[in-house]
Structure formats: C-alpha cells, structure tokens
Coordinates of C-alpha atoms in Angstrom, one line a residue:
M1 CA 88.2 135.1 135.5
I2 CA 88.4 137.0 132.3
V3 CA 92.2 137.5 132.8
R4 CA 92.6 133.8 133.3
V5 CA 90.7 132.9 130.2
F6 CA 92.7 135.5 128.2
S7 CA 96.0 134.2 129.6
V8 CA 95.1 130.6 128.5
L9 CA 94.1 131.9 125.0
V10 CA 97.4 133.8 124.7
V11 CA 99.4 130.7 125.7
L12 CA 97.5 128.5 123.3
G13 CA 98.0 131.0 120.5
L14 CA 101.8 131.1 121.2
V15 CA 102.0 127.3 121.1
A16 CA 100.0 127.2 117.8
A17 CA 102.3 129.9 116.3
A18 CA 105.4 128.1 117.4
D19 CA 104.2 124.9 116.0
A20 CA 103.1 126.5 112.7
G21 CA 106.6 128.1 112.4
R22 CA 108.6 124.8 112.0
K23 CA 110.1 125.5 108.7
L24 CA 112.6 122.9 107.5
N25 CA 114.2 124.7 104.6
Q26 CA 113.2 127.0 101.8
Y27 CA 111.1 124.3 100.2
I28 CA 109.5 122.6 103.2
H29 CA 107.5 125.2 105.2
H30 CA 106.3 122.9 107.9
F31 CA 107.5 119.7 109.5
E32 CA 107.0 117.8 112.7
P33 CA 109.7 116.0 114.7
L34 CA 109.6 112.3 115.3
N35 CA 111.1 110.7 118.4
Y36 CA 109.9 107.1 118.6
D37 CA 112.0 104.4 120.3
T38 CA 114.7 103.5 117.6
A39 CA 116.2 100.7 119.7
D40 CA 112.9 99.0 119.9
L41 CA 112.3 99.4 116.1
H42 CA 115.8 98.1 115.4
T43 CA 115.1 95.0 117.6
R44 CA 111.8 94.4 115.7
H45 CA 113.5 94.8 112.4
Q46 CA 116.2 92.2 113.4
R47 CA 113.5 89.8 114.5
A48 CA 111.6 90.2 111.2
K49 CA 114.8 89.7 109.3
R50 CA 115.5 86.3 111.0
S51 CA 111.9 85.1 111.3
A52 CA 110.3 82.2 109.4
N53 CA 107.1 82.8 111.2
L54 CA 104.7 84.9 109.0
H55 CA 103.3 86.9 112.0
E56 CA 106.8 87.9 113.1
Q57 CA 107.8 89.1 109.7
F58 CA 105.7 92.2 110.2
V59 CA 107.1 95.3 111.9
H60 CA 104.8 97.7 113.6
L61 CA 105.6 101.4 114.2
E62 CA 103.3 103.7 116.1
F63 CA 103.7 107.4 116.6
H64 CA 101.8 110.7 116.7
A65 CA 102.4 113.5 114.2
H66 CA 100.4 116.1 112.2
G67 CA 97.5 115.7 114.7
R68 CA 97.1 112.0 113.8
H69 CA 98.0 108.6 115.2
F70 CA 100.0 106.5 112.8
N71 CA 100.1 102.8 113.2
L72 CA 102.3 101.4 110.4
R73 CA 102.3 97.8 109.6
L74 CA 105.4 97.0 107.5
K75 CA 106.7 93.8 105.9
R76 CA 110.1 93.2 104.3
D77 CA 109.8 93.9 100.6
T78 CA 111.7 91.3 98.7
S79 CA 110.3 92.4 95.3
V80 CA 112.5 95.5 95.0
F81 CA 115.6 93.6 94.1
S82 CA 116.1 90.3 92.2
P83 CA 117.1 87.3 94.3
D84 CA 120.5 87.2 92.7
F85 CA 121.2 90.9 93.0
K86 CA 124.8 91.9 93.4
L87 CA 126.2 95.3 94.0
Q88 CA 128.9 96.3 91.4
T89 CA 131.6 98.4 93.0
E90 CA 135.1 99.5 91.8
N91 CA 136.4 96.5 93.8
G92 CA 134.1 94.0 92.0
E93 CA 130.8 92.4 92.9
E94 CA 129.5 92.4 96.5
D95 CA 126.5 90.8 98.1
Y96 CA 124.1 93.5 99.3
D97 CA 121.8 93.1 102.2
T98 CA 118.3 94.2 101.1
S99 CA 116.6 93.3 104.3
H100 CA 116.1 96.9 105.3
I101 CA 113.5 97.6 102.6
Y102 CA 109.9 97.5 103.8
S103 CA 106.4 98.1 102.3
G104 CA 103.0 98.1 104.0
G105 CA 100.4 100.6 105.1
L106 CA 98.4 102.0 108.0
Y107 CA 97.0 99.2 110.1
G108 CA 93.2 98.9 109.5
Y109 CA 93.3 101.0 106.3
P110 CA 93.8 98.7 103.3
D111 CA 94.0 101.5 100.7
T112 CA 97.0 103.1 102.3
V113 CA 100.7 102.6 101.2
A114 CA 103.9 102.9 103.1
H115 CA 107.3 102.2 101.6
G116 CA 110.8 102.8 102.8
S117 CA 113.7 101.4 104.8
I118 CA 114.6 100.7 108.4
I119 CA 118.2 101.5 109.2
D120 CA 119.6 101.9 112.7
G121 CA 116.0 101.8 114.0
R122 CA 114.7 104.6 111.9
F123 CA 112.1 104.4 109.2
E124 CA 112.8 106.6 106.2
G125 CA 110.2 106.7 103.5
F126 CA 106.7 107.7 102.7
V127 CA 103.1 107.1 103.7
Y128 CA 100.2 107.7 101.3
A129 CA 96.9 107.9 103.2
H130 CA 93.5 109.3 102.6
H131 CA 94.3 112.4 104.6
G132 CA 97.6 113.1 102.8
K133 CA 101.1 112.1 101.6
Y134 CA 103.7 112.1 104.3
Y135 CA 107.5 111.9 104.1
M136 CA 109.9 110.8 106.8
E137 CA 113.6 111.5 106.8
P138 CA 116.5 111.6 109.2
A139 CA 116.8 114.9 111.1
E140 CA 120.6 115.2 110.5
R141 CA 119.8 115.6 106.8
Y142 CA 118.5 119.1 107.7
F143 CA 120.2 120.1 111.0
D144 CA 123.9 120.6 111.7
G145 CA 123.9 119.8 115.4
P146 CA 122.1 117.3 117.6
Q147 CA 118.4 117.7 118.0
R148 CA 115.9 116.3 120.6
F149 CA 114.4 114.2 117.8
H150 CA 115.9 111.8 115.3
S151 CA 113.6 112.2 112.3
V152 CA 111.3 114.7 110.6
M153 CA 108.0 114.2 109.0
Y154 CA 106.3 116.6 106.5
M155 CA 103.4 116.5 104.2
D156 CA 103.2 116.8 100.5
Q157 CA 101.1 120.0 100.8
D158 CA 103.9 121.6 102.9
I159 CA 106.4 121.3 100.0
N160 CA 106.8 124.5 98.0
Y161 CA 109.1 123.5 95.1
P162 CA 108.9 126.0 92.3
H163 CA 109.8 123.4 89.6
R164 CA 107.5 120.7 90.8
W165 CA 106.1 120.0 87.4
L166 CA 109.5 118.9 86.2
L167 CA 109.6 116.1 88.8
F168 CA 106.1 114.6 88.8

C-alpha cells in the first residue's frame, strides 16, 4: 500500500515538474499549449462576418488552460478602423478586410477584456481577467517544426523581460 501511494506521488510530481518546465524562450518561462477546434472557430467567424442577426455576431471560444476554464465571448470590433479605411501599399490604395478584429471578454464576467484577431480559425490576442493577464499567439512563432498544438498561451507574470519598464 505504501509503495503504491509513493508511486502515485512520484508520478504526480513528475507530471507537475514537466508542466512547470514549459519554457517558451528566454523571456517567457512558462506557457501552456492550446489545441481547440480551429475549423469550428473559423466557421463561427465566417458566420459572424456575414450575419445581420445580433445574436450570431458573437463568436464563442471555450478552452482550458492555466488550470482554468475560459469561455470567451467575442464580437467583431468595427471601432478599430474608420469605415473608409484604405491600406496604402507601394501599388496604391487597397481595400482591407478588417472583419478579423474582435473584442469582448469572459462570458459571465463583465469586468474582463479580450481583444485580438481570428485568422484561419485561431484567436491571437489577450485576455485581461481578475485572475491575471493572458496572451495567446500562434505556436509557429516560437517553434520551428510542427507541434501537437496550434497556439500558446502565457501569463503576464510568466514574462521576464529585463527592460519591461521601457515598454509599459
């Protein structure tokens, strides 16, 4: 019996140590992988983009990370760009699709903020909540080869940037 309990504790310790050791780079000392259904999120984004129905203009994204359940409720943010926004390139002016920009928060928590973009079914941006500030980015920004997850999520407290005071 004691051997069995000890074995379970050792395994749990190894799992916790492996999880704590997910270092993203020299500045981000902990991250968690995200692997929600990108095809489903892309479909919901396309539906919200076309919809005139207020209820369908919202996109919901649910996942677990950092020991928490996240239920984002996002709506296209048309306030970021002016209605007549044009992208100036070396080839002249081009129309630019701004439908990928979203703002919102955690469902049921009105004092939270989420802002970012949905491109190819992935949300990239941030979530400010009572329990911390979270950042979500594409995994390929940090990894050379394919991973079993498409995005990474890390907390503000896990960033160790020596010149932080210059940025904020």
